[in-house]
Tab-separated table of C-alpha atoms and ligand atoms in Angstrom:
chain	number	residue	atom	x	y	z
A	245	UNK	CA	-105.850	-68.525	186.136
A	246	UNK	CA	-103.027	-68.321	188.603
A	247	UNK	CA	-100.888	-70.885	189.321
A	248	UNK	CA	-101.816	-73.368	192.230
A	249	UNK	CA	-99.239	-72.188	194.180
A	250	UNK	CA	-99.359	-68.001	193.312
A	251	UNK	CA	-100.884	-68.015	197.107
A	252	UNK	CA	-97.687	-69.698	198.453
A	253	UNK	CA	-95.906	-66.807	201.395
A	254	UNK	CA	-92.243	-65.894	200.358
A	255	UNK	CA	-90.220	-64.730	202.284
A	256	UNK	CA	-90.297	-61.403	199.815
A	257	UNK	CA	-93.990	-60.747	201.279
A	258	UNK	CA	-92.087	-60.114	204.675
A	259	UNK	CA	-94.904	-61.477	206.524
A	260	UNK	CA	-95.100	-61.718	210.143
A	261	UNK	CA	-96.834	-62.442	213.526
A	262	UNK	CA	-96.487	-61.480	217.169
A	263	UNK	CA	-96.210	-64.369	219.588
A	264	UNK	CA	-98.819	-63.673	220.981
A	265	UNK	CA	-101.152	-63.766	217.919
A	266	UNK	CA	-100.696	-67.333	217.116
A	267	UNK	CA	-100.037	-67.919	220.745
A	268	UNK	CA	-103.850	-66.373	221.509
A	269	UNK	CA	-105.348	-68.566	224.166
A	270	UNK	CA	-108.379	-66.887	223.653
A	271	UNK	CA	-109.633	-65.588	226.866
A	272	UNK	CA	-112.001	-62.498	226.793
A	273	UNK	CA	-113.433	-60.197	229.453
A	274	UNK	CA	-116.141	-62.879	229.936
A	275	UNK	CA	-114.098	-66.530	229.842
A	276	UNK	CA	-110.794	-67.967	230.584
A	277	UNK	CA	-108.773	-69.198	227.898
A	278	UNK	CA	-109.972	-72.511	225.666
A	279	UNK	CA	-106.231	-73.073	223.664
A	280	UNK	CA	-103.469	-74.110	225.960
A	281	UNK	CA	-100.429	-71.696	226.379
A	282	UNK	CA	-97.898	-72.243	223.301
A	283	UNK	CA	-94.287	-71.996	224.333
A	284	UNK	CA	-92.331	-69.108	221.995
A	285	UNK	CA	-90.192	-71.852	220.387
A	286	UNK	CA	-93.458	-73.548	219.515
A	287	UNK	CA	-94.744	-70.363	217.962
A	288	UNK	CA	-91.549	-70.403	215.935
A	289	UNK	CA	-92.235	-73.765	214.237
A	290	UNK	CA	-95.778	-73.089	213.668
A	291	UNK	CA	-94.594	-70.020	211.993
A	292	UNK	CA	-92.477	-71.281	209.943
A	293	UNK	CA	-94.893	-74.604	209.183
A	294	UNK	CA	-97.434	-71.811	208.137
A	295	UNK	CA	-94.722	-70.329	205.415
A	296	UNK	CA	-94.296	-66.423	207.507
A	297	UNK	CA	-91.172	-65.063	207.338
A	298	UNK	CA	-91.183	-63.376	210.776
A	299	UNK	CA	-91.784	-63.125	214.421
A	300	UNK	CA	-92.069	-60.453	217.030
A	301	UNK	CA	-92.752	-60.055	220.126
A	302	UNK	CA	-93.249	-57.704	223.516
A	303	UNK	CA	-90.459	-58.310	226.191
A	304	UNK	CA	-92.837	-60.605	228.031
A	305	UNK	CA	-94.272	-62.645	225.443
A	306	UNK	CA	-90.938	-64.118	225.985
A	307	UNK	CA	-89.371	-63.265	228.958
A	308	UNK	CA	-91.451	-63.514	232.344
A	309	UNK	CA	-91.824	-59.578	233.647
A	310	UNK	CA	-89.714	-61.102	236.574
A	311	UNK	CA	-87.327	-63.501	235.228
A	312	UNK	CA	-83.110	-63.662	236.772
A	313	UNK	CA	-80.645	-62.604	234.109
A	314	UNK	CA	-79.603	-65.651	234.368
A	315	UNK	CA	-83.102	-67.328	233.516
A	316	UNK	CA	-83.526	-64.647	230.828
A	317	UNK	CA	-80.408	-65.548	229.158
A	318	UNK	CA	-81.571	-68.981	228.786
A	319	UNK	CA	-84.247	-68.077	227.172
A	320	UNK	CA	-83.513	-66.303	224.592
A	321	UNK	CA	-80.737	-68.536	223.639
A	322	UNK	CA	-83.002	-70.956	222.959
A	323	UNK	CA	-85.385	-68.641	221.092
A	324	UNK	CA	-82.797	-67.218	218.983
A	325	UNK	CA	-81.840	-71.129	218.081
A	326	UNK	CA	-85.275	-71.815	217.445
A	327	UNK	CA	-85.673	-68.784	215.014
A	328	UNK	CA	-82.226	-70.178	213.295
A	329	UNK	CA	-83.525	-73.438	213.351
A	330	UNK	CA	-86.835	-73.056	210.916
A	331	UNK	CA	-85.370	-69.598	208.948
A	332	UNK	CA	-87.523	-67.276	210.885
A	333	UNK	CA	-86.649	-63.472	211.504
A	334	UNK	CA	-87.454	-61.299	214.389
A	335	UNK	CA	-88.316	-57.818	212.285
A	336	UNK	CA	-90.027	-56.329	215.604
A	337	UNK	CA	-89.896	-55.651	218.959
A	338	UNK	CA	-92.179	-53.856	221.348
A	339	UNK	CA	-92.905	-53.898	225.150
A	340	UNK	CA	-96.121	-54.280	227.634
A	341	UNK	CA	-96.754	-51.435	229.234
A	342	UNK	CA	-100.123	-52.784	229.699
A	343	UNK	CA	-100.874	-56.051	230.764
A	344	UNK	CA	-99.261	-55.445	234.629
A	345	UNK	CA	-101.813	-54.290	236.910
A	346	UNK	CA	-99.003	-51.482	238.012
A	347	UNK	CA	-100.186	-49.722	234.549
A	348	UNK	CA	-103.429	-49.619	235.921
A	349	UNK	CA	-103.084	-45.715	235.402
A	350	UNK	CA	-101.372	-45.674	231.938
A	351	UNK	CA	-97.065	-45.540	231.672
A	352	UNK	CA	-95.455	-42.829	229.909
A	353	UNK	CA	-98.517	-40.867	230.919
A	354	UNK	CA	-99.558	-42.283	234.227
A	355	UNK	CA	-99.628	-39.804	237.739
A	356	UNK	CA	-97.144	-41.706	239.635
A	357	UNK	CA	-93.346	-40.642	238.653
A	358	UNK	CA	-92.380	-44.144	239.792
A	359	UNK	CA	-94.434	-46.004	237.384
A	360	UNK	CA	-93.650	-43.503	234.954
A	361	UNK	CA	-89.618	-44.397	235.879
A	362	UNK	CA	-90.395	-48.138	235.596
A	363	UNK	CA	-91.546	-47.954	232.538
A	364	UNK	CA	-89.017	-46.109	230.623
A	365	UNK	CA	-86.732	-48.709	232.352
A	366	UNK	CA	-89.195	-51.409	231.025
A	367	UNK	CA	-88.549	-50.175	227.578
A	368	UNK	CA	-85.184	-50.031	227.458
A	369	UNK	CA	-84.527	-53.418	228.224
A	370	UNK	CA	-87.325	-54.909	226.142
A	371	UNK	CA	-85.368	-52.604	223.567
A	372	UNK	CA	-81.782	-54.556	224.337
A	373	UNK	CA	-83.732	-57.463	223.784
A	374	UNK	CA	-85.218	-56.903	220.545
A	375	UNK	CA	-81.724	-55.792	219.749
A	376	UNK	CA	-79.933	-58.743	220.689
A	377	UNK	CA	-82.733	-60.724	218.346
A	378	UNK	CA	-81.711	-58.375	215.584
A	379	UNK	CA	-85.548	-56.364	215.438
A	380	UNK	CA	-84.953	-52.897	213.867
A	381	UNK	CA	-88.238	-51.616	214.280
A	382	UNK	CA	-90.070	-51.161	218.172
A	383	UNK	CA	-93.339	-50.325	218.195
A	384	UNK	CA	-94.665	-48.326	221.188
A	385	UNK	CA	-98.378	-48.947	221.399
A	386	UNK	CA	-99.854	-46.744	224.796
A	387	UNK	CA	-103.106	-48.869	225.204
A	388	UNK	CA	-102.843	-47.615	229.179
A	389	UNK	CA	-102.526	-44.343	228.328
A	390	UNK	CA	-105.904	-42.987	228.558
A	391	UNK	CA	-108.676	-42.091	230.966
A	392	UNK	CA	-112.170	-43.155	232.194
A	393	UNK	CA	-112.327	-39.605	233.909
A	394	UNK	CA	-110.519	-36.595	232.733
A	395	UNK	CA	-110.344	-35.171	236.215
A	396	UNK	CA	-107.714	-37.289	236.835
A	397	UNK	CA	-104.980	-34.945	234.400
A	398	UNK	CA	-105.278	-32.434	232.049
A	399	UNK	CA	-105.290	-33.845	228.670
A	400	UNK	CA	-102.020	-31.507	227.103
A	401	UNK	CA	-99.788	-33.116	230.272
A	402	UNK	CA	-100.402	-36.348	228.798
A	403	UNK	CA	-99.120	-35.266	225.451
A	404	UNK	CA	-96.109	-33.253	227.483
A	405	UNK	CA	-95.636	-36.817	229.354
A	406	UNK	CA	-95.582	-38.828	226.138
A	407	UNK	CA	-93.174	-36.539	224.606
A	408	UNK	CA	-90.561	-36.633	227.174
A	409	UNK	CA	-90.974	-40.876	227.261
A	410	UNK	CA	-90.622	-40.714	223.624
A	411	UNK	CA	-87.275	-38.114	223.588
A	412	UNK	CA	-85.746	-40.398	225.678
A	413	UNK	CA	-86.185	-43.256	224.141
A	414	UNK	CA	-84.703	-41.782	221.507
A	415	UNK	CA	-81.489	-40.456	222.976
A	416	UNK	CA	-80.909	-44.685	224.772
A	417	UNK	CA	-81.398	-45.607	220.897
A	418	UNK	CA	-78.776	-43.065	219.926
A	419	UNK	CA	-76.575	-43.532	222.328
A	420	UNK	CA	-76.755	-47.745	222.333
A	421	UNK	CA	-76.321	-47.428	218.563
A	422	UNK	CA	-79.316	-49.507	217.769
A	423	UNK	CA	-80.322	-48.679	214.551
A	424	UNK	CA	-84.048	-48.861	215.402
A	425	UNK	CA	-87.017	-46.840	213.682
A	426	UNK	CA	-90.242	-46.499	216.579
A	427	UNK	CA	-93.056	-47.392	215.055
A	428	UNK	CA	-96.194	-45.460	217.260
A	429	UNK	CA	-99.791	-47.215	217.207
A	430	UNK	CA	-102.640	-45.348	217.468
A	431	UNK	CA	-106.104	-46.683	219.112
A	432	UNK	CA	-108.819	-45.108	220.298
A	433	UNK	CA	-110.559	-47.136	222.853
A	434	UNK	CA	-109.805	-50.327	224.873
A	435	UNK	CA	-108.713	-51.366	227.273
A	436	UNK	CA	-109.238	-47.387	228.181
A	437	UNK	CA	-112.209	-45.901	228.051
A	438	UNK	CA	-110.380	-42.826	225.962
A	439	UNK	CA	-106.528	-43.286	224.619
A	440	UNK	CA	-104.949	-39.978	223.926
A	441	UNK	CA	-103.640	-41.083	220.455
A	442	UNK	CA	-106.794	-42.177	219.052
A	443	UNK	CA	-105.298	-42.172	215.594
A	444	UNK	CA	-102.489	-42.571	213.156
A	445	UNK	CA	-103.441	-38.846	212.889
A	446	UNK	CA	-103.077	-38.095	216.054
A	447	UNK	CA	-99.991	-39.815	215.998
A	448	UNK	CA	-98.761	-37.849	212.560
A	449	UNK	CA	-98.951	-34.453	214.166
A	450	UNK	CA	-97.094	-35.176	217.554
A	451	UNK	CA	-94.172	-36.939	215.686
A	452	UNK	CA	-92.812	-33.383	214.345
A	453	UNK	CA	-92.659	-31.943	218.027
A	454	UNK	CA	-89.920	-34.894	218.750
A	455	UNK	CA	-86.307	-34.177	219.527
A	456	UNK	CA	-86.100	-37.160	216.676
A	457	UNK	CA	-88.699	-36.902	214.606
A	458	UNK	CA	-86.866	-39.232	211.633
A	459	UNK	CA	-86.294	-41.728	214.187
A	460	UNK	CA	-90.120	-42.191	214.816
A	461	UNK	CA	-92.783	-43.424	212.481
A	462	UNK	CA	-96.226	-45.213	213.170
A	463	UNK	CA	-97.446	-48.620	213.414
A	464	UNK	CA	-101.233	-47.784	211.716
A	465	UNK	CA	-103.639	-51.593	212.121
A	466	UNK	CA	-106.361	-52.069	210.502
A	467	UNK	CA	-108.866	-52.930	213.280
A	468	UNK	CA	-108.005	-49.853	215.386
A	469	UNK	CA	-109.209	-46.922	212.600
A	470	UNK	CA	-111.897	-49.456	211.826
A	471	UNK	CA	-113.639	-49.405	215.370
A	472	UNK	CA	-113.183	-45.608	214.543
A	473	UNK	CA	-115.628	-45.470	212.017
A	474	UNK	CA	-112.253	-44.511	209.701
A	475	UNK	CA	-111.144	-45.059	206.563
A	476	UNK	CA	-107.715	-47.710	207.368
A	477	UNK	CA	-106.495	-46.684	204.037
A	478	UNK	CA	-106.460	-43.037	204.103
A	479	UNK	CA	-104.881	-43.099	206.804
A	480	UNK	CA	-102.544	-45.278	206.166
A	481	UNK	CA	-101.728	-43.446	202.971
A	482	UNK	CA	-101.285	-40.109	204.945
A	483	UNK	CA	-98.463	-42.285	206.930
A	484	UNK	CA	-97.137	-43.471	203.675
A	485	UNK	CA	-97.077	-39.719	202.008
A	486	UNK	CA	-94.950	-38.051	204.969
A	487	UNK	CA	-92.871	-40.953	205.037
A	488	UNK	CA	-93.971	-42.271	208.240
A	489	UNK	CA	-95.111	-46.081	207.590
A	490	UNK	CA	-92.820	-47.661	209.226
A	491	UNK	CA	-94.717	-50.646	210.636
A	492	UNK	CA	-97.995	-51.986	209.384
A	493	UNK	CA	-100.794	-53.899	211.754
A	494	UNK	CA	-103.112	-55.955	209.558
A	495	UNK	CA	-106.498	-57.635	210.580
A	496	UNK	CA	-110.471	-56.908	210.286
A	497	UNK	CA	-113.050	-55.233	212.650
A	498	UNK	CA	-116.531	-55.063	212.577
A	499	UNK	CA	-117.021	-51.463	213.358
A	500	UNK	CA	-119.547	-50.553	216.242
A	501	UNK	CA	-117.887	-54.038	218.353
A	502	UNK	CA	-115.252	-54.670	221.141
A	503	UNK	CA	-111.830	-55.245	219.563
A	504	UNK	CA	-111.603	-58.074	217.834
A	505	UNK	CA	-108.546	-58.729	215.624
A	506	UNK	CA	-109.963	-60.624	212.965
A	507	UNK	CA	-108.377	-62.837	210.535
A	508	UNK	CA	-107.491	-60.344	207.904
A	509	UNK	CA	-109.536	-59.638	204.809
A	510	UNK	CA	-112.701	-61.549	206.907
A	511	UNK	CA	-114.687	-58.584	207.882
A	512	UNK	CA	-114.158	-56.079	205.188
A	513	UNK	CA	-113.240	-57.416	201.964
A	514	UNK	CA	-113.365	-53.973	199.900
A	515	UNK	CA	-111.387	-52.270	202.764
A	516	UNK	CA	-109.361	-54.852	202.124
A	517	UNK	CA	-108.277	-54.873	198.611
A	518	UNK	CA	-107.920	-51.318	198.940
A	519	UNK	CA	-105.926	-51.962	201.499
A	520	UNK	CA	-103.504	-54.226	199.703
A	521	UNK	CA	-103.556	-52.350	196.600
A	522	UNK	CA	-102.530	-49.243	198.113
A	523	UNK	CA	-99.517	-50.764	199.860
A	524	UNK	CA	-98.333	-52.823	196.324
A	525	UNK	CA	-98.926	-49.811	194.371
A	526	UNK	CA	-96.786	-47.701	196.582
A	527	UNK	CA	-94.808	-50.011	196.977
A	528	UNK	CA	-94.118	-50.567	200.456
A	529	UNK	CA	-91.140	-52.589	201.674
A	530	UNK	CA	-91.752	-53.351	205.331
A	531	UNK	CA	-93.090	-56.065	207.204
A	532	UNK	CA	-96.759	-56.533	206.447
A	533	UNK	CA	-97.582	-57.798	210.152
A	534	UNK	CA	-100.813	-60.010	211.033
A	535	UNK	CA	-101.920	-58.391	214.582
A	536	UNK	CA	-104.810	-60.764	214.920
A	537	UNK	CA	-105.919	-64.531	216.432
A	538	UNK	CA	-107.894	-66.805	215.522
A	539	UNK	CA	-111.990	-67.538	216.326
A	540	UNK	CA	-112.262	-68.338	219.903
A	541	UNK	CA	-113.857	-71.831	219.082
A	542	UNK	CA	-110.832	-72.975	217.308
A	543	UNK	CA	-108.126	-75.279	218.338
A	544	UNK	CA	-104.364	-75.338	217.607
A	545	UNK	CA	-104.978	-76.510	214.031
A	546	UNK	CA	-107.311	-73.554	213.499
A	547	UNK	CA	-104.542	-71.173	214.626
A	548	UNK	CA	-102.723	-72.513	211.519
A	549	UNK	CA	-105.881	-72.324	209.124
A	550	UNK	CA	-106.029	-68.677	210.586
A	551	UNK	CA	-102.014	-67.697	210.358
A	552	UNK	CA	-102.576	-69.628	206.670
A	553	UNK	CA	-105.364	-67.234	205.535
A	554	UNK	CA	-103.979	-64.024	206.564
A	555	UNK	CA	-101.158	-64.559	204.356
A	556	UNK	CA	-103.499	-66.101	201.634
A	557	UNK	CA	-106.469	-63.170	201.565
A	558	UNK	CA	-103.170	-61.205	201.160
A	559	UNK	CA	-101.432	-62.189	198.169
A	560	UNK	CA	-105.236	-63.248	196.577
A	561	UNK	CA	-106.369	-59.201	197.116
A	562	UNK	CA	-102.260	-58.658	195.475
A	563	UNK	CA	-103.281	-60.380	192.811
A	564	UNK	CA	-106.618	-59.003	192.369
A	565	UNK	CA	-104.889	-55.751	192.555
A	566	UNK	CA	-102.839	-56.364	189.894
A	567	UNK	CA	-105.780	-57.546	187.746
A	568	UNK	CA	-107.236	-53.881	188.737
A	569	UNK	CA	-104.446	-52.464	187.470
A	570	UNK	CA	-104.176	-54.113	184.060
A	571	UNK	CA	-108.047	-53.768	183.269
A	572	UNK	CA	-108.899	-51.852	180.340
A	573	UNK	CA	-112.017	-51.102	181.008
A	574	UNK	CA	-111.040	-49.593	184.650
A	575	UNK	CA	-108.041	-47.800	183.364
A	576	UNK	CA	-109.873	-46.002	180.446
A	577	UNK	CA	-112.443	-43.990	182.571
A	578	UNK	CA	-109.524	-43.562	185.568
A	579	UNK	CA	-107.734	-41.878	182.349
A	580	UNK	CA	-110.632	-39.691	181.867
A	581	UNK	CA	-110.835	-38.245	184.724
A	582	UNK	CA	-108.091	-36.070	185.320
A	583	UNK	CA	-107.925	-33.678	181.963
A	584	UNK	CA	-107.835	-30.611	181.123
A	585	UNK	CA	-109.534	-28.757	178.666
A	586	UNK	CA	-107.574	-26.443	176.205
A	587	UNK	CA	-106.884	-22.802	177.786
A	588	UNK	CA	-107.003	-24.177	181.462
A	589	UNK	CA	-104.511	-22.004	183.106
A	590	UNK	CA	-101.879	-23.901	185.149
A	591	UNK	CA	-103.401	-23.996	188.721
A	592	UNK	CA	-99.840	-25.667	190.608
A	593	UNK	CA	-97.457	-24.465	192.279
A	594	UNK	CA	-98.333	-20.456	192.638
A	595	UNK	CA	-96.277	-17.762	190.524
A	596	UNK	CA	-98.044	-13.648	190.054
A	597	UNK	CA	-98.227	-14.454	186.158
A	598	UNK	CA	-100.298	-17.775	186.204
A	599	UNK	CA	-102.532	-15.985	189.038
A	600	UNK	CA	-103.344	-13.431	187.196
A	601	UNK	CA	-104.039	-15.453	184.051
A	602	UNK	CA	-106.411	-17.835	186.637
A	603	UNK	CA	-108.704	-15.038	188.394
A	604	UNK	CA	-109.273	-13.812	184.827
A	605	UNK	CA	-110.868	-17.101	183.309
A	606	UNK	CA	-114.101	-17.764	182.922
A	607	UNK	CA	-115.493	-20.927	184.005
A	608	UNK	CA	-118.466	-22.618	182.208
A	609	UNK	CA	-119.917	-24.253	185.076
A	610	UNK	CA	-122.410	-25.889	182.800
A	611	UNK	CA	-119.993	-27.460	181.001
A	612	UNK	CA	-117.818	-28.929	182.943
A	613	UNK	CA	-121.053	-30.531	184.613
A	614	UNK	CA	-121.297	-32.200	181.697
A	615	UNK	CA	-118.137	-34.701	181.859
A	616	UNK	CA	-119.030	-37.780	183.363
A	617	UNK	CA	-118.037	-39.151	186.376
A	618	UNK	CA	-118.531	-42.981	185.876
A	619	UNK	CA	-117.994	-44.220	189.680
A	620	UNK	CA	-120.797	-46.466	189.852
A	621	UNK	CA	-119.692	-48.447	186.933
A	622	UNK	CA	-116.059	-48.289	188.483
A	623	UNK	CA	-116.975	-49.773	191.410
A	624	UNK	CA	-119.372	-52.452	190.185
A	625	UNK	CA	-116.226	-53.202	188.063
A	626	UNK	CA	-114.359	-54.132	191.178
A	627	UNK	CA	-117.134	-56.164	192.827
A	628	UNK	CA	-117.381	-57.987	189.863
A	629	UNK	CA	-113.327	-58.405	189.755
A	630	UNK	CA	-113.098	-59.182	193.466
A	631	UNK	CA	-116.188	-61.723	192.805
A	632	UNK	CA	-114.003	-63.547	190.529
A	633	UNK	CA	-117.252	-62.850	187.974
A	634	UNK	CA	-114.446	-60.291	186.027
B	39	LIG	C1	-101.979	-55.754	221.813
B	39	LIG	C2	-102.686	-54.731	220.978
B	39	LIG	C3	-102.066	-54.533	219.660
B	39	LIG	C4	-100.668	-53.998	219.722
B	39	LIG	C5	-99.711	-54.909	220.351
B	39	LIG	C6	-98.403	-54.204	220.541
B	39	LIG	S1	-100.277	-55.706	221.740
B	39	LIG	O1	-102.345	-57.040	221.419
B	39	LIG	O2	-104.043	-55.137	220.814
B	39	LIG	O3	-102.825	-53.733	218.811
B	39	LIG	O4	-100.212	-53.869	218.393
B	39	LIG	O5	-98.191	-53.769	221.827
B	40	LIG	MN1	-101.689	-53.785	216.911
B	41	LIG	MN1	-106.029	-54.626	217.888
């Protein structure tokens, strides 16, 4: 058995939460909130109560959208103090180009060339703040930028649109010597009715078309391939193979529902551990970020039992993984699977000689029909694992 406290968050595990997770009021389309509003500094000490490591944030999660410099500055004075105070980082920044009705039409994409203006201006402050807090990594996530009605643009000017936001963005990062990686998050619906970048995909084949495309990653979460339909992991490990996971989302999703950003590991427990185990295997370094909030019904001290078991499902499906890993049973038919027979030609990378040698051999169909292919047992072998039955 594990040791009572193998469950205990480390700073090592890098985990973190945006303000306004924990700070989730939980209002919905259909009621007002039922939490009261948590000041940032509060978040802080929750945080660090909780055991995360980090915090991040959009501009106005901290700052109000129309706050003096003056007022500003006072702010984040004391929310850098606070973050001093109980050992918490600030791995993350990222800005709301969503919640203000003047993004009614999208940002980087909308019609208007003024709100398309005030929004690159948006962004490059929130990006001196998360600067000045010491994030490295800003996440652009264009919930806005989408449609109900595709008269209203054609859908490749959206894309143009996006580019020239993101090229920009690049060159102020350049220029101000920030350091930072952009970290794009995918979605496909809601609050739009469509989002252009439905998926990490989507996001994976417009990041080569940048004037930067080493500065810019994505920001892949859980809940948003989920509502998809989607497999999180695969595409996650696409991200991870072209060296583009720079920012992680974790939560859970019922798929078919509205968005919920569920405590993670709650919904989808296999998705889950796959999850997890992909991401220790591969060994990923970055922050492993909880976008989520807790049940509507709870109160402050449920925010905590939720921020708690995020981190917990997490290093309980780690730990599971490594069991995975170190089972003989598993590993002996995963060891089967892969070999080759005597006098298989090599099949890699292509050469005129090994060609040749492979459109002359004969395949026995029959016979290679006849190796096994044990995946039901493999599986069951991870229910029973994950069941703690194993
Ligand atoms: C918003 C959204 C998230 C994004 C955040 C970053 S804000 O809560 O639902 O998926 O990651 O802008
Ligand atoms: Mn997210
Ligand atoms: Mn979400």
């Amino acid at each position: 058995m594990p040791s009572l406290n193998a469950y205990q968050p480390r700073p090592e595990h890098k985990f973190s939460f945006g303000l306004w997770t924990v700070g989730n009021r939980g209002r919905d389309p259909f009621g007002d909130g039922v939490r009261p509003a948590l000041a940032p500094v509060d978040a802080v000490a929750l945080l660090a109560e909780t055991g995360a490591w980090g915090v991040n944030l959009h501009d106005n999660d901290l700052v109000p959208i129309d706050a003096a410099p003056s007022e500003r500055d006072r702010i984040v004075k004391e929310f850098q103090a606070a973050c001093r105070r109980h050992g918490i980082v600030v791995p993350m920044a990222t800005v709301s180009l969503f919640f203000h009705p003047v993004f009614r039409d999208g940002a980087f994409t909308a019609n208007d060339p003024e709100v398309r203006a005030y929004a690159l201006q948006k962004t490059m402050r929130a990006m001196d703040l998360g600067a000045e807090l010491g994030a490295k990594i800003f996440v652009l996530w264009g919930g806005r930028e989408g449609v109900e009605t595709d008269a209203c643009r054609r859908a490749d000017e959206a894309v143009k649109r996006l580019r020239e936001a993101v090229n920009y963005l690049c060159a102020y990062n350049q220029e101000q010597q920030y350091g930072y990686h952009f970290a794009l998050e995918a979605k496909p619906n809601e609050p739009r009715g469509d989002i252009y970048m439905s998926t990490t995909g989507h996001y994976l084949g417009f990041i080569p078309t940048l004037d930067h495309p080493e500065m810019v990653g994505v920001n892949p979460e859980f809940a948003h391939e989920t509502m998809a339909g989607l497999n999180f992991m695969h595409a996650v490990a696409q991200a991870w193979e072209a060296g583009k996971l720079f920012h992680i989302d974790l939560n859970d999703q019922m798929p078919g529902r509205y968005d919920q950003d569920l405590r993670f590991g709650s919904a989808n427990l296999k998705a889950a551990f796959w999850l997890v185990k992909f991401l220790e295997d591969v060994g990923y370094d970055g922050p492993r970020h909880f976008d989520a909030h807790a049940y509507r019904t709870e109160d402050l001290e449920g925010v905590k039992d939720f921020a708690r078991g995020c981190m917990r499902s997490y290093l309980i499906l780690k730990e599971k993984a490594e069991r995975w890993n170190a089972d003989g049973e598993i590993q002996a038919i995963l060891s089967e699977l892969d070999v080759a027979p005597p006098g298989l030609p090599a099949a890699g990378r292509y050469a005129s000689s090994g060609a040749a040698a492979l459109l002359k051999h004969e395949f026995n169909k029959d016979q290679i029909m006849k190796k096994r292919l044990p995946y039901e047992r493999l599986d069951q072998l991870t229910f029973d694992l994950l069941t703690g039955v194993r």
